Coordinates of C-alpha atoms and ligand atoms in Angstrom, one line a residue:
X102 CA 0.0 0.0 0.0
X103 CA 1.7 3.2 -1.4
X104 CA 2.0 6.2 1.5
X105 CA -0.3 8.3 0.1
X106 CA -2.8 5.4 0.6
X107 CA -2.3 4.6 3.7
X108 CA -2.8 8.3 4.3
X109 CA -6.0 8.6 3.3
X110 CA -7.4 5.5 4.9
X111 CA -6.5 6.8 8.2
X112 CA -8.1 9.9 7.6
X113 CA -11.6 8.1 7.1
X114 CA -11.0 5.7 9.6
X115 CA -10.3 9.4 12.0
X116 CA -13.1 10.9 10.9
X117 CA -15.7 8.0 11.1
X118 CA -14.8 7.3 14.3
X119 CA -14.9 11.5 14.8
X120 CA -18.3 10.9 13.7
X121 CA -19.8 8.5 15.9
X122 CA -18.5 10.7 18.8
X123 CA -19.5 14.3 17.4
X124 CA -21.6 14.5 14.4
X125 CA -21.5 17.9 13.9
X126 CA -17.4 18.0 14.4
X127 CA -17.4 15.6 12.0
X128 CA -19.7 16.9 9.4
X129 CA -21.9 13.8 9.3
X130 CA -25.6 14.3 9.6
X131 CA -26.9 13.6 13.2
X132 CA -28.5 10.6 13.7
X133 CA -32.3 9.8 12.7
X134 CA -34.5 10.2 15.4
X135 CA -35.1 7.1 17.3
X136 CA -38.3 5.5 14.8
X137 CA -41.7 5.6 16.5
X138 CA -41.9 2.2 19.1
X139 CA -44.7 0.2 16.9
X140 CA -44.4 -3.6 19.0
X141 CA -47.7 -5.0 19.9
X142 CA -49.3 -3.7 23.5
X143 CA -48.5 -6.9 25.6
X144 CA -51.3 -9.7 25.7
X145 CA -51.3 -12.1 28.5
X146 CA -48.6 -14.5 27.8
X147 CA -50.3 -17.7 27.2
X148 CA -47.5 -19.7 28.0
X149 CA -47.5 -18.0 31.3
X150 CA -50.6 -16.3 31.8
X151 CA -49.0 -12.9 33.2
X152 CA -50.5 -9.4 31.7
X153 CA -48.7 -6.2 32.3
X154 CA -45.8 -8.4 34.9
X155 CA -49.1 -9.9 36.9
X156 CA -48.6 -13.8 38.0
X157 CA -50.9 -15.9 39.9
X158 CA -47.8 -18.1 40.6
X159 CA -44.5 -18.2 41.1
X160 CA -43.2 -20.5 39.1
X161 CA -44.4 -18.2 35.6
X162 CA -43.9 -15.0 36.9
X163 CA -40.1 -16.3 37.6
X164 CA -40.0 -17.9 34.2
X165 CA -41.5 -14.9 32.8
X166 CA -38.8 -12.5 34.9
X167 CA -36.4 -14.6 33.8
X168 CA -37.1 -13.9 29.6
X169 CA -36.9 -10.5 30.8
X170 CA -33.7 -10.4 32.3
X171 CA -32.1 -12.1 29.3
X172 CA -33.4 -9.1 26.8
X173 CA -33.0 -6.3 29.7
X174 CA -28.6 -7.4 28.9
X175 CA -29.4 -7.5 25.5
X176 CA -30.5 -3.6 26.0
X177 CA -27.9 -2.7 27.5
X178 CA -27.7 0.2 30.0
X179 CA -29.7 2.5 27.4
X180 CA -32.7 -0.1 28.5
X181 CA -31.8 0.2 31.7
X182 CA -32.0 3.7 32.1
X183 CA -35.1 3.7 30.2
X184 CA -36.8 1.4 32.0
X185 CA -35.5 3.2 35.5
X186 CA -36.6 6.7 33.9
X187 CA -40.1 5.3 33.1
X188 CA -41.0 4.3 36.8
X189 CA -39.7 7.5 38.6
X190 CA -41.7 9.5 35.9
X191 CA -44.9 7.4 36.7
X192 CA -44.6 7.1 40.6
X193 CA -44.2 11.0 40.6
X194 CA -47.2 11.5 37.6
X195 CA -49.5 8.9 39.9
X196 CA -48.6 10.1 43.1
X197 CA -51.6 11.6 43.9
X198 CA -53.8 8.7 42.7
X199 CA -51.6 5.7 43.6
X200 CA -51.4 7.4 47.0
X201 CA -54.9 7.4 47.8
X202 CA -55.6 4.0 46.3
X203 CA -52.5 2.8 48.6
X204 CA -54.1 4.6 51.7
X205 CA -57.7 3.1 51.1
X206 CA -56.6 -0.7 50.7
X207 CA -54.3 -0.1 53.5
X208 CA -56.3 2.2 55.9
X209 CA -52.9 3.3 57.6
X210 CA -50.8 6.5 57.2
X211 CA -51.7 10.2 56.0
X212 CA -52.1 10.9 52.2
X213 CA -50.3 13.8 52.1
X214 CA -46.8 11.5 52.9
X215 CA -47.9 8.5 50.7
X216 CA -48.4 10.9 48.2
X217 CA -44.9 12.5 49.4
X218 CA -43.0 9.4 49.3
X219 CA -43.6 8.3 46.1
X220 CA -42.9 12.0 44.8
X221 CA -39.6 10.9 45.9
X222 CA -38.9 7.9 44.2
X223 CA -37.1 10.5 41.4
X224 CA -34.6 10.7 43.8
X225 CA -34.0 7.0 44.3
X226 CA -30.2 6.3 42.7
X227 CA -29.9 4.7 39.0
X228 CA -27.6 3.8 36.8
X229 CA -25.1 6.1 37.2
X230 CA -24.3 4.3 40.3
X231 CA -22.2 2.1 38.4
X232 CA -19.5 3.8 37.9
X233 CA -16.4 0.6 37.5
X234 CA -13.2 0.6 39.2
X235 CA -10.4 0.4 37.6
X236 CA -6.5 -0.2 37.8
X237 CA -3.8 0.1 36.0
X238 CA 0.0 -0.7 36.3
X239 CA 3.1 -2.0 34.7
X240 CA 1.5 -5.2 34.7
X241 CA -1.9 -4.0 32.4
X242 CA -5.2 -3.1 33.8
X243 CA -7.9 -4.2 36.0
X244 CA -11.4 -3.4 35.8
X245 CA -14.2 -4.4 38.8
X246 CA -17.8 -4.1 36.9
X247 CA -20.4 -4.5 38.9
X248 CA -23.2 -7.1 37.0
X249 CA -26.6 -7.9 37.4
X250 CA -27.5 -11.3 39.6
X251 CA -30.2 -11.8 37.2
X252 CA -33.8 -12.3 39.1
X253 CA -34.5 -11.1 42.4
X254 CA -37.2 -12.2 44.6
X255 CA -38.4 -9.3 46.8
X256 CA -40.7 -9.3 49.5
X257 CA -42.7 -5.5 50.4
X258 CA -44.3 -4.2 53.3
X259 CA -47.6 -3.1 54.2
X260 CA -46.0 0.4 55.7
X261 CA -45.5 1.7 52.1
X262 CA -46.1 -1.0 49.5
X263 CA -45.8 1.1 46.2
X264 CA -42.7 2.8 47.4
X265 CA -40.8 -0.1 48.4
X266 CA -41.7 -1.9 45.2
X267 CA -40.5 1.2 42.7
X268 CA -37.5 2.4 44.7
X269 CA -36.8 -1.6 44.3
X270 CA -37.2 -2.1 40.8
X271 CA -35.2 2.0 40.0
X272 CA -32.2 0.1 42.3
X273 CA -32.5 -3.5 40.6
X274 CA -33.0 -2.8 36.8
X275 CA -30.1 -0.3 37.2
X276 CA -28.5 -3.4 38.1
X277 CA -29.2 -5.3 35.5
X278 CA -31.5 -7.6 36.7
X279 CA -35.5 -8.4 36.6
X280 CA -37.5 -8.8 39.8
X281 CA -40.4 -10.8 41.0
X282 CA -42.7 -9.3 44.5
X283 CA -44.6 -10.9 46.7
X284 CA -46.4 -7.9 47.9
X285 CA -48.2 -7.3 51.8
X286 CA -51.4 -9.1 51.4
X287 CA -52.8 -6.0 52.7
X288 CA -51.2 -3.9 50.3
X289 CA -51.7 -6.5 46.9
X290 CA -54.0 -4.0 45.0
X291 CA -52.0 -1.2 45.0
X292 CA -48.8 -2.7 44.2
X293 CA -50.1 -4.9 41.3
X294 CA -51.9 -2.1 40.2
X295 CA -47.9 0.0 39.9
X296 CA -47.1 -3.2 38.4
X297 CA -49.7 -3.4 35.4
X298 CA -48.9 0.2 34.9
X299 CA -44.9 0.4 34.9
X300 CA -44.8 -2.8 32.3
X301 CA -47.2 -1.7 30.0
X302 CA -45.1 1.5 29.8
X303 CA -41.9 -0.7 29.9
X304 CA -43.2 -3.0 27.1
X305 CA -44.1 -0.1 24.8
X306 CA -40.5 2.1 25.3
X307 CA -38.0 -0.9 25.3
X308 CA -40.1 -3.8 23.8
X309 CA -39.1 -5.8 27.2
X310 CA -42.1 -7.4 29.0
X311 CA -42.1 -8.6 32.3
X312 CA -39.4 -6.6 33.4
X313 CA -40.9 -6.6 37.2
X314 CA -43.5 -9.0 38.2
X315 CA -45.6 -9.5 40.9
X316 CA -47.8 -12.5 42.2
X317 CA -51.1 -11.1 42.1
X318 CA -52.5 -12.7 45.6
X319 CA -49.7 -13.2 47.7
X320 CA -49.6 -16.2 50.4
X321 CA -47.0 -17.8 52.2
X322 CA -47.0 -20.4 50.1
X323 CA -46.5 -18.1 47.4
X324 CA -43.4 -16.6 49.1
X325 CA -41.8 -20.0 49.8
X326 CA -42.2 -21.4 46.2
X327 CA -40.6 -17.8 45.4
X328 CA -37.4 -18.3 47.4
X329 CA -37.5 -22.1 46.3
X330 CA -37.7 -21.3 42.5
X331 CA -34.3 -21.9 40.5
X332 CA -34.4 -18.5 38.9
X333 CA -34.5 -16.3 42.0
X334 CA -30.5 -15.8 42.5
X335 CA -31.2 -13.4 45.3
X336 CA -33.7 -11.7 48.3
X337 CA -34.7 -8.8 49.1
X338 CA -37.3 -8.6 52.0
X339 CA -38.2 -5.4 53.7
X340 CA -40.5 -6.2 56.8
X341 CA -40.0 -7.2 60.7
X342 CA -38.9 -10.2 62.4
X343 CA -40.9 -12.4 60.9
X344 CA -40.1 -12.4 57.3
X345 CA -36.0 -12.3 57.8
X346 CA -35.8 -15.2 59.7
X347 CA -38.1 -17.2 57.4
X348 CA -35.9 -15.4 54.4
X349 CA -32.8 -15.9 56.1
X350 CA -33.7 -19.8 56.4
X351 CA -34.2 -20.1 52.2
X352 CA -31.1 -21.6 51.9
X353 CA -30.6 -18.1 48.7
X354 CA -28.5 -15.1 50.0
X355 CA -30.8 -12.7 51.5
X356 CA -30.7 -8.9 51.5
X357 CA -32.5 -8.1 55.0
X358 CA -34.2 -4.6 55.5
X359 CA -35.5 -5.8 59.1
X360 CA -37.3 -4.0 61.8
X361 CA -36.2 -1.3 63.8
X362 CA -37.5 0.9 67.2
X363 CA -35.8 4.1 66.5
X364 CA -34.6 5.9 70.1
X365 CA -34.0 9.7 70.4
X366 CA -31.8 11.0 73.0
X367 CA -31.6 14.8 73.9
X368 CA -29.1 16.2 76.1
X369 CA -29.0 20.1 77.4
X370 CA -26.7 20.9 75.3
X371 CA -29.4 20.9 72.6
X372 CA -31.3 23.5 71.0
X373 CA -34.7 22.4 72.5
X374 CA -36.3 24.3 70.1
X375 CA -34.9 22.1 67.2
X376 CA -34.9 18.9 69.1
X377 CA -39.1 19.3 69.5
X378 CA -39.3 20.3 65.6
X379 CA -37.4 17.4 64.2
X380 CA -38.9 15.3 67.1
X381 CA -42.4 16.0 65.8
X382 CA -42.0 16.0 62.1
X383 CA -40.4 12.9 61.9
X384 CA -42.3 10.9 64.6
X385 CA -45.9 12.5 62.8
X386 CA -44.5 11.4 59.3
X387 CA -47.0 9.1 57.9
X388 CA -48.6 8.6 61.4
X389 CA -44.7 6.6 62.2
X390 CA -45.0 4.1 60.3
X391 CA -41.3 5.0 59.1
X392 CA -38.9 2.1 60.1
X393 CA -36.6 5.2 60.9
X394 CA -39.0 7.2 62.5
X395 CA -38.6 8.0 66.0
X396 CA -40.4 5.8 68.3
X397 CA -39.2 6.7 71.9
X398 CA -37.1 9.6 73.6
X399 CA -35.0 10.1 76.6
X400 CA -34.5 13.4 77.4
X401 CA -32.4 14.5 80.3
X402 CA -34.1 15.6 83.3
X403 CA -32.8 18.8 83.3
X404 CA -34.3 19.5 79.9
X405 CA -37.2 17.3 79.9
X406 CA -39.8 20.0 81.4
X407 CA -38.3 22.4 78.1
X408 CA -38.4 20.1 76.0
X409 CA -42.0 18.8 76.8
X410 CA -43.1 22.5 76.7
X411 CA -41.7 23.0 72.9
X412 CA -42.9 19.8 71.9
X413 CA -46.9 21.5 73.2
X414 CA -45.6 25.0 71.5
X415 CA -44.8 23.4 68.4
X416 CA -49.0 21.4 68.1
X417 CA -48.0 18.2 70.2
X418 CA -50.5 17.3 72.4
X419 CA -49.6 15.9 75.9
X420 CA -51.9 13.0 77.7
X421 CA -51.7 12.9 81.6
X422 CA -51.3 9.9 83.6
X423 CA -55.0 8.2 83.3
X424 CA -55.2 9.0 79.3
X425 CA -51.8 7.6 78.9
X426 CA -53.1 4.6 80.5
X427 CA -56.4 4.3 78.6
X428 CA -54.5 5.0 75.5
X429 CA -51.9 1.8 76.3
X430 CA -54.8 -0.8 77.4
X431 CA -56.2 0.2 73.5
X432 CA -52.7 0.3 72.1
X433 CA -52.0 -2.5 73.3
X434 CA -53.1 -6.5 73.8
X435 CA -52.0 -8.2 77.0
X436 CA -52.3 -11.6 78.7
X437 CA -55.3 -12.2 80.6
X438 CA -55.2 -10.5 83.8
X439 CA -51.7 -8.7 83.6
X440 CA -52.7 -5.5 82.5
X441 CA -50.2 -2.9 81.8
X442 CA -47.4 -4.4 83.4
X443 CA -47.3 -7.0 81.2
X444 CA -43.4 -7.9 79.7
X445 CA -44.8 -9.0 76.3
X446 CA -47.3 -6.6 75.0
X447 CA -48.7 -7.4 71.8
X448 CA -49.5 -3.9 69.5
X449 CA -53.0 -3.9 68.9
X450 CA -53.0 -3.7 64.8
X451 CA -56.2 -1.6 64.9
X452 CA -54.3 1.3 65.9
X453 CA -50.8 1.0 63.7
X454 CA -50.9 3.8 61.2
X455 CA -53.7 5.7 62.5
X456 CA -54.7 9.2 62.9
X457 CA -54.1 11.0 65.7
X458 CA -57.7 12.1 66.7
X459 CA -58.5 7.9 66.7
X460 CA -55.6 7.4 69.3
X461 CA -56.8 11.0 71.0
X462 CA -60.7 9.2 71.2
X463 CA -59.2 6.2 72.8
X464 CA -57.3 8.2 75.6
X465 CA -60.6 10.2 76.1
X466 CA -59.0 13.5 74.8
X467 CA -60.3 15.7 72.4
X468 CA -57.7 17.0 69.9
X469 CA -58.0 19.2 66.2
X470 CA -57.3 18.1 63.3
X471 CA -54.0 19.7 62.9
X472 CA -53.2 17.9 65.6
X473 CA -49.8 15.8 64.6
X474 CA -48.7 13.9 67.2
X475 CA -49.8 12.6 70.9
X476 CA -46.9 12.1 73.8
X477 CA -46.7 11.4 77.5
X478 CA -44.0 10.8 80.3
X479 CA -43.7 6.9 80.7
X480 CA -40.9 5.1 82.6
X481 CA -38.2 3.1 79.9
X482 CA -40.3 -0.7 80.4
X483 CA -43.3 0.8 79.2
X484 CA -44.8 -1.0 75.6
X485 CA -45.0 2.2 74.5
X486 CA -41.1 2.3 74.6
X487 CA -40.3 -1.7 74.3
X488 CA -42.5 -2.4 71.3
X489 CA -42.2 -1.1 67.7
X490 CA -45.8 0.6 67.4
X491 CA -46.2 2.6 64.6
X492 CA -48.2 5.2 66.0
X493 CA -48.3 8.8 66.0
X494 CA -47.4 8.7 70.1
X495 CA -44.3 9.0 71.5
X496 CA -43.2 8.1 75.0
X497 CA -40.7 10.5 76.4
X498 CA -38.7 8.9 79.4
X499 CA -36.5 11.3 81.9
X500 CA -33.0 9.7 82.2
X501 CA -30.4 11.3 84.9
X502 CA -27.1 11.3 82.8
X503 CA -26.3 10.6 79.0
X504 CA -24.6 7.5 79.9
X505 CA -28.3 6.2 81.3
X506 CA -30.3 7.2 78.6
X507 CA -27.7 5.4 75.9
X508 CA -27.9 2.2 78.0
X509 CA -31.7 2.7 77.9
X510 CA -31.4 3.6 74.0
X511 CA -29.5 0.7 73.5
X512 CA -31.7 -1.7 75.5
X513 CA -35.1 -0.3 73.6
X514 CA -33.1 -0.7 69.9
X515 CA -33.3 -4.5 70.5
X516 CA -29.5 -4.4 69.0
X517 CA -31.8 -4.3 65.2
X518 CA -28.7 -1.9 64.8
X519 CA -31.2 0.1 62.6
X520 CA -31.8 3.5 63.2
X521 CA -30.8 5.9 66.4
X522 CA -30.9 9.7 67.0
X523 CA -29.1 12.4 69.1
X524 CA -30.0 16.3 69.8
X525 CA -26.6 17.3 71.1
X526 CA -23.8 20.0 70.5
X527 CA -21.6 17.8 72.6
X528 CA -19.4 15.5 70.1
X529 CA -18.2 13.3 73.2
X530 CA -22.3 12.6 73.5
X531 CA -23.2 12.1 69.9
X532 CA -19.6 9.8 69.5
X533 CA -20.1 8.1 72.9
X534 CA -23.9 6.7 71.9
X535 CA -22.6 6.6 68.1
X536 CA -20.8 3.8 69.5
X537 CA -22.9 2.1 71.9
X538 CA -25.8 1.9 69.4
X539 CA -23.7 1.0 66.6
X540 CA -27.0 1.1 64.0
X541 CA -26.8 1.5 60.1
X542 CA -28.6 5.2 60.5
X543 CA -27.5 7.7 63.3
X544 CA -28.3 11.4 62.8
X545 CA -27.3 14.2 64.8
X546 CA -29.4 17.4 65.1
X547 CA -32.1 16.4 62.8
X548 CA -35.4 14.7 61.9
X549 CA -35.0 10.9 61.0
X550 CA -35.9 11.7 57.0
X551 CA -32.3 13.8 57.5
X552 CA -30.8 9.8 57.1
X553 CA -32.4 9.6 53.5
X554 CA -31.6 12.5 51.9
X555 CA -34.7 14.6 53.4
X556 CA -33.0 17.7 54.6
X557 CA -30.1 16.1 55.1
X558 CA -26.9 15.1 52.7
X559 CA -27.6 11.5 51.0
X560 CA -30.3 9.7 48.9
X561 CA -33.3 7.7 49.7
X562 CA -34.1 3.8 49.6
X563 CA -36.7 2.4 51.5
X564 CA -35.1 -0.8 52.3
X565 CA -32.5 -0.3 54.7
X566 CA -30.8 -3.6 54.8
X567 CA -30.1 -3.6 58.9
X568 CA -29.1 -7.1 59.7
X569 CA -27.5 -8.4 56.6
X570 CA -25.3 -4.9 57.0
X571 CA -25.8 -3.5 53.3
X572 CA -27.1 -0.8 54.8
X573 CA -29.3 2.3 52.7
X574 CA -29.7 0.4 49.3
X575 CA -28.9 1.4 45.9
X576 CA -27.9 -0.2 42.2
X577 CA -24.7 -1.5 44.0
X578 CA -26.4 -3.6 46.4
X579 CA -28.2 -5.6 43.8
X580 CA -24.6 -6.4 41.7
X581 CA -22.2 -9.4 41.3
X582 CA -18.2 -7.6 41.2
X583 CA -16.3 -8.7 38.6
X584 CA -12.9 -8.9 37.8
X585 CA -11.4 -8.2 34.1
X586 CA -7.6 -8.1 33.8
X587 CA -5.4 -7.3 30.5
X588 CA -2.0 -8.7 30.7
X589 CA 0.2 -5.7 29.1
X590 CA 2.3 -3.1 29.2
X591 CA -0.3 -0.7 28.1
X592 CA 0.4 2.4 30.4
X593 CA 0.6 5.5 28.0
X594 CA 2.8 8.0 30.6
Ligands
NAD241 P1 -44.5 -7.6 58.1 O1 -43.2 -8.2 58.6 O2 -45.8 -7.9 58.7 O3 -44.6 -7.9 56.5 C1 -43.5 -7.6 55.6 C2 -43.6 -8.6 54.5 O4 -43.2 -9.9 54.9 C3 -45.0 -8.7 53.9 O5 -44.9 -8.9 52.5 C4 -45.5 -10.0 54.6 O6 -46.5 -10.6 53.8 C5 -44.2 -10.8 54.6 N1 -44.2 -11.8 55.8 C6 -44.4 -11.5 57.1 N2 -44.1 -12.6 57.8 C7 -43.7 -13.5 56.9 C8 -43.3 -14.9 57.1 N3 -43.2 -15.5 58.3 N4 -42.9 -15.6 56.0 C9 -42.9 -15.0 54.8 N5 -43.3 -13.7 54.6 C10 -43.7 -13.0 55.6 O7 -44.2 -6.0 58.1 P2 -45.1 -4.8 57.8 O8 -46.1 -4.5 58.9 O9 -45.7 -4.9 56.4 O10 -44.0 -3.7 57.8 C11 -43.5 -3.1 58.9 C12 -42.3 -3.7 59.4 O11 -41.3 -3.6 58.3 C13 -41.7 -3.0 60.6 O12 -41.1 -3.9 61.4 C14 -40.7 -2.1 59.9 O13 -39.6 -1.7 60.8 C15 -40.1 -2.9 58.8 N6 -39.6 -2.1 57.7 C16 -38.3 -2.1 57.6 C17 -37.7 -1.3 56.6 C18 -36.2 -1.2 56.4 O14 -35.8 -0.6 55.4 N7 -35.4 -1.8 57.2 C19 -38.5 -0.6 55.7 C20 -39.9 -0.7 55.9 C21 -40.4 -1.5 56.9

């Protein structure tokens, strides 16, 4: 090949490869715009029986997931990102309406949060969260990739069932993989319903179907031939005691979002003030049903009177003794014939998510609607402060010193080293019960949202995986790290 030759093939070789990354630099025309999406709307599968990601068993909706996953990689992250982009558009354009529907098959919470939280799911991290590491040395270069595991099961609460599953699926397909849920049988409508609506919309921008399934009417059974089936390659559960030990005994690897009894300490070094605002937002948010919301505090003694009194400047309304007690035998079921002083309370599910005025009626107090959030003075045993109750009360327990209320912070956390909290301009304090409580959140000087990126630094996920240690999840959690090594001397300085 003469010079001259050889000259000019490099040129177009340059320029094409010019082209593909600048167009215009390169003088080519820009690209045709992407042709108008013409598949067919998705029928149910016959093979499987699923329309719009909806199973009435495992087994299909796995085999269906499954297909999915297999043309999700064939997409490659350009599906990804469309698919992710498509259900934070739709959880914010339905917030409204999915919120209410999720509030009246549920009957717990306040609308204005549901309707909040899945506002919020835009904010949930995607798929620029996979960002490789890489090496490089006199030997070649490394790169760590982090893959999809291919289907997950999950498993959603009944605390916020259409927020779970999307800020699930935005984490998970920006993985790389496809994911089958076996909803909250009280919260199955709602989250089938997100379902049927985020595939159809899938189906018609990326030609993938099934990307996210969900067993229609979920059951035990239904979860335990989910872990069992041979596509599942991971669990996610999000939910109390109950559902990570049974997921934790599938014999699959298990990403655990577990239970948690959030404590508050306040010292009087705190800005009282503060303390009561964040105290009140965060326990009132969604009448508590927040795994990080705060569920108890112990407030010095010397501040507890201050504290109490901003708390009732700031709309909290205080019980006395007797409607503190009428409000607990409600609350509350015990053994026959032990009363109050019962070590095992059982929460009454009646009241879990519940207004304020209905916990108000059964204390024999008359509050406003504006009313937020109920509290009283209880001692550190009472169910109030032992038992997760997802209620828009909080117990506030006097403690002498800091080092009694951490001990009693520790001892009401149940060591579900989930979430704790500290109002404190002491750094020995906020360190010294940092330690001792050692959970996945802590947050200093704030509400408990402040931990998810809700007037405070960081982004949201609501599965928090707390005994599996993951922690906050994102696209990272749901990924396989994988090594790729060049042998070469391919350093360029
Ligand atoms: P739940 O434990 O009753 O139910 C959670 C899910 O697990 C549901 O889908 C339910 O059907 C399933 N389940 C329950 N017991 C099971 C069992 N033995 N076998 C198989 N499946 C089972 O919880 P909930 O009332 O829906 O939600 C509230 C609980 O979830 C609280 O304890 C809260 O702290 C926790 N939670 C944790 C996080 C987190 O990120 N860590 C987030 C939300 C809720």
């Amino acid at each position: 090949m003469s010079a001259a030759i050889n000259e000019q093939l490099i040129r177009e070789v340059v320029e094409e490869i010019l082209g593909r990354l600048d167009p215009a630099k390169a003088g080519a025309p820009p690209p045709a715009a992407k042709p108008e999406c013409h598949c067919p709307k998705p029928q149910a599968n016959a093979s499987t029986g699923g329309l719009f990601g909806v199973f009435q068993e495992a087994g299909p909706a796995c085999e269906a997931a499954a297909a999915a996953f297999v043309k999700l990689r064939q997409g490659g992250m350009a599906a990804r990102h469309k698919a992710v982009t498509i259900v934070k558009t739709l959880a914010e354009a339905n917030a409204t309406e999915w919120g209410r529907i999720e509030l009246e098959e549920t009957k717990i919470g306040r609308l204005d949060h549901k309707i909040e939280k899945l506002q919020g799911i835009k904010n949930v991290p995607g798929v620029e969260w996979l960002r490789p590491d890489a090496r490089s040395g006199d030997h070649g270069i490394t790169l760590e990739e982090y893959t999809p595991f291919g289907v997950i099961g999950a498993i959603t609460p009944s605390t916020h069932s259409i927020p779970t599953l999307s800020g699930n699926i935005v984490n998970m397909v920006a993985a790389g993989n496809a994911v089958v849920f076996n909803a909250h049988p009280a919260a199955s409508r709602c989250a089938a319903l997100a379902i049927r609506a985020y595939n159809e919309a899938i189906a018609r921008e990326t030609g993938i179907e099934n990307l996210c399934c969900i067993i229609e009417h979920p059951t035990l059974e239904s979860f335990k031939a989910l872990c069992a089936n041979e596509h599942i390659r991971l669990l996610c559960v999000t939910g109390g005691p109950g559902v990570v030990k049974a997921a934790m005994q599938s014999g699959k690897r298990a990403i655990c979002a577990g239970p948690g009894n959030p404590p508050v300490l306040v010292d009087d070094t705190a800005c009282m003030k503060r303390a009561a605002r964040a105290i009140i937002a965060g326990a009132a948010y969604d009448n508590n049903l927040l795994c990080i919301g705060e569920k108890e505090v112990f407030a010095l003694d010397s501040i507890a009177d201050k504290l109490m009194a901003e708390m009732e400047n700031n709309g909290a309304v205080r019980l006395n003794a007797a409607q503190l007690e009428r409000l607990t035998k409600a609350a509350f079921v015990f053994k026959e014939g032990q009363g109050a002083g019962c070590p095992e309370p059982v929460v009454n599910k009646d009241f879990i998510g519940k207004d304020p005025s209905v916990l108000a009626q059964a204390a024999g107090v008359n509050v406003t609607e504006k009313t937020q959030l109920l509290f009283a003075e209880t001692d550190a045993r009472h169910p109030f402060v032992v038992e997760e109750q997802m209620m828009p009360f909080l117990p506030i327990v006097r403690v002498k010193s800091v080092e009694e209320g951490i001990a009693a912070a520790v001892e009401a956390e149940h060591n579900y080293k989930h979430t704790s909290i500290i109002h404190s301009h002491d750094v020995e304090h906020m360190t010294a019960m940092a330690r001792a409580l050692d959970t996945t959140l802590f947050i200093k000087n704030g509400w408990c949202m402040a931990g998810l990126g809700a007037g405070g630094e960081g982004y949201p996920s609501f599965s928090i995986a707390t005994p599996t240690g993951e922690g906050v999840t994102n696209p990272r959690t749901f990924t396989r790290v994988r090594r790729c090594v060049m042998v070469d001397n391919l350093r360029i300085y």
